[in-house]
């Protein structure tokens, strides 16, 4: 059982470039999330999805876009990368309610130069 | 949004000793869930323990236990018989019982735990 798979694990982007962070889960979880982790700041919610075709903004959505065409996949798109988007990105998933915890991917370390 | 505060950026404990990590939160809700997650240098987020607010009994998982004080809005993590493998960043997280933000977790800034031999 793979859980939540994120690709790539590392990436360096130049300012103004675009990229998509991939996230796939094989647990049939309805709920999926994207977080970013900055040093000393904990994890902040970027976007979330409660099912295929349904997405909504979290606390820090500016500069990002998401889509959810299937239950399994929840890609995060960065348009016009900026140095402020240098961070570690985590994808997570849960059953509705998430009371029993969330499954996290292993993260993507992104550097924008 | 609910605020989660971890007032200890760093803590240190000797192997085999006990350490307590602090967490407080701000909420007007009566029903919610609280979590402690461990993040070792591998970056993986690992669930340590969870607490349901409507349960008065403190959660325990092997060497990990919590002291949940609902009225004080406090949720501390106690690690007994500390081991070198416990060295990591620890995050406290809050989850509303309602559907705000799709049940997303709201994290504190973390406490870095160092375990010395």
Short mmCIF file of C-alpha atoms in Angstrom, two decimals, chain B:
data_model
loop_
_atom_site.label_atom_id
_atom_site.label_comp_id
_atom_site.label_asym_id
_atom_site.label_seq_id
_atom_site.Cartn_x
_atom_site.Cartn_y
_atom_site.Cartn_z
CA UNK B 1 -9.08 30.28 12.40
CA UNK B 2 -8.04 28.58 15.57
CA UNK B 3 -4.56 29.48 16.83
CA UNK B 4 -2.21 26.77 18.06
CA UNK B 5 0.76 27.94 20.15
CA UNK B 6 3.86 25.96 20.97
CA UNK B 7 5.87 28.19 23.26
CA UNK B 8 9.04 26.08 23.32
CA UNK B 9 11.00 26.35 20.05
CA UNK B 10 13.60 23.88 21.37
CA UNK B 11 13.78 21.35 24.16
CA UNK B 12 16.49 18.99 25.30
CA UNK B 13 16.25 15.74 27.28
CA UNK B 14 18.70 13.07 28.33
CA UNK B 15 18.18 9.53 27.22
CA UNK B 16 15.84 7.57 29.55
CA UNK B 17 14.50 10.78 31.10
CA UNK B 18 11.03 12.32 30.73
CA UNK B 19 10.21 15.48 28.83
CA UNK B 20 7.00 17.46 28.38
CA UNK B 21 6.21 19.55 25.31
CA UNK B 22 3.64 22.31 25.70
CA UNK B 23 0.77 23.27 23.42
CA UNK B 24 -2.08 25.71 23.90
CA UNK B 25 -4.86 26.58 21.50
CA UNK B 26 -7.55 29.15 21.07
CA UNK B 27 -11.06 28.07 20.13
CA UNK B 28 -14.71 28.79 20.84
CA UNK B 29 -15.76 25.28 19.84
CA UNK B 30 -16.68 22.56 22.31
CA UNK B 31 -16.01 19.61 20.05
CA UNK B 32 -12.70 19.16 18.26
CA UNK B 33 -9.67 16.90 17.91
CA UNK B 34 -6.06 17.46 18.88
CA UNK B 35 -3.00 15.73 17.50
CA UNK B 36 0.72 15.50 18.04
CA UNK B 37 2.83 14.78 14.97
CA UNK B 38 6.52 13.90 14.88
CA UNK B 39 8.75 15.00 12.01
CA UNK B 40 12.21 13.39 12.03
CA UNK B 41 15.00 14.59 9.73
CA UNK B 42 13.53 12.38 6.98
CA UNK B 43 10.72 14.99 6.79
CA UNK B 44 7.99 12.35 7.11
CA UNK B 45 5.02 13.43 9.24
CA UNK B 46 4.20 10.69 11.76
CA UNK B 47 1.11 10.68 13.95
CA UNK B 48 2.13 10.25 17.59
CA UNK B 49 -1.14 10.58 19.46
CA UNK B 50 -4.64 12.01 19.14
CA UNK B 51 -7.23 13.27 21.61
CA UNK B 52 -10.95 13.80 21.18
CA UNK B 53 -12.15 16.83 23.11
CA UNK B 54 -15.32 15.18 24.36
CA UNK B 55 -13.27 12.45 26.06
CA UNK B 56 -11.96 13.46 29.45
CA UNK B 57 -9.52 10.59 29.66
CA UNK B 58 -6.03 11.49 28.52
CA UNK B 59 -4.77 9.53 25.50
CA UNK B 60 -1.76 7.23 25.88
CA UNK B 61 0.35 5.43 23.29
CA UNK B 62 3.17 3.41 24.83
CA UNK B 63 5.77 5.95 26.08
CA UNK B 64 3.72 8.91 24.85
CA UNK B 65 0.88 10.43 26.82
CA UNK B 66 -0.96 13.72 26.87
CA UNK B 67 -2.25 16.03 29.55
CA UNK B 68 -5.44 17.47 28.11
CA UNK B 69 -6.87 20.38 30.07
CA UNK B 70 -9.97 21.47 28.15
CA UNK B 71 -10.87 24.45 30.30
CA UNK B 72 -7.32 25.76 30.08
CA UNK B 73 -7.10 24.89 26.36
CA UNK B 74 -3.88 23.05 26.96
CA UNK B 75 -2.61 19.87 25.33
CA UNK B 76 0.88 18.86 26.43
CA UNK B 77 2.81 15.79 25.30
CA UNK B 78 4.84 13.74 27.75
CA UNK B 79 7.54 11.44 26.45
CA UNK B 80 8.75 8.92 29.01
CA UNK B 81 12.00 6.94 28.88
CA UNK B 82 13.26 9.12 26.03
CA UNK B 83 15.19 7.40 23.27
CA UNK B 84 17.63 8.75 20.69
CA UNK B 85 15.04 8.00 18.02
CA UNK B 86 12.65 10.48 19.64
CA UNK B 87 14.79 13.37 18.42
CA UNK B 88 12.63 15.26 15.95
CA UNK B 89 10.41 18.26 15.42
CA UNK B 90 7.07 17.85 17.17
CA UNK B 91 3.95 19.62 15.97
CA UNK B 92 0.73 20.13 17.84
CA UNK B 93 -2.35 20.34 15.60
CA UNK B 94 -6.02 21.21 16.01
CA UNK B 95 -8.91 19.95 13.92
CA UNK B 96 -12.36 21.41 14.15
CA UNK B 97 -15.29 19.03 14.49
CA UNK B 98 -17.09 21.14 11.91
CA UNK B 99 -16.43 21.22 8.20
CA UNK B 100 -14.36 24.41 8.18
CA UNK B 101 -11.57 24.05 5.62
CA UNK B 102 -12.58 20.47 4.95
CA UNK B 103 -11.40 19.26 8.34
CA UNK B 104 -7.89 20.54 7.66
CA UNK B 105 -5.37 20.45 10.47
CA UNK B 106 -4.22 23.73 11.99
CA UNK B 107 -0.59 23.41 13.14
CA UNK B 108 1.57 25.09 15.73
CA UNK B 109 5.08 26.22 14.82
CA UNK B 110 6.71 23.15 16.29
CA UNK B 111 9.16 22.21 19.04
CA UNK B 112 12.55 20.77 18.15
CA UNK B 113 13.46 17.99 20.58
CA UNK B 114 17.09 17.06 21.11
CA UNK B 115 17.89 13.80 22.91
CA UNK B 116 21.36 13.53 24.42
CA UNK B 117 23.08 10.26 25.39
#
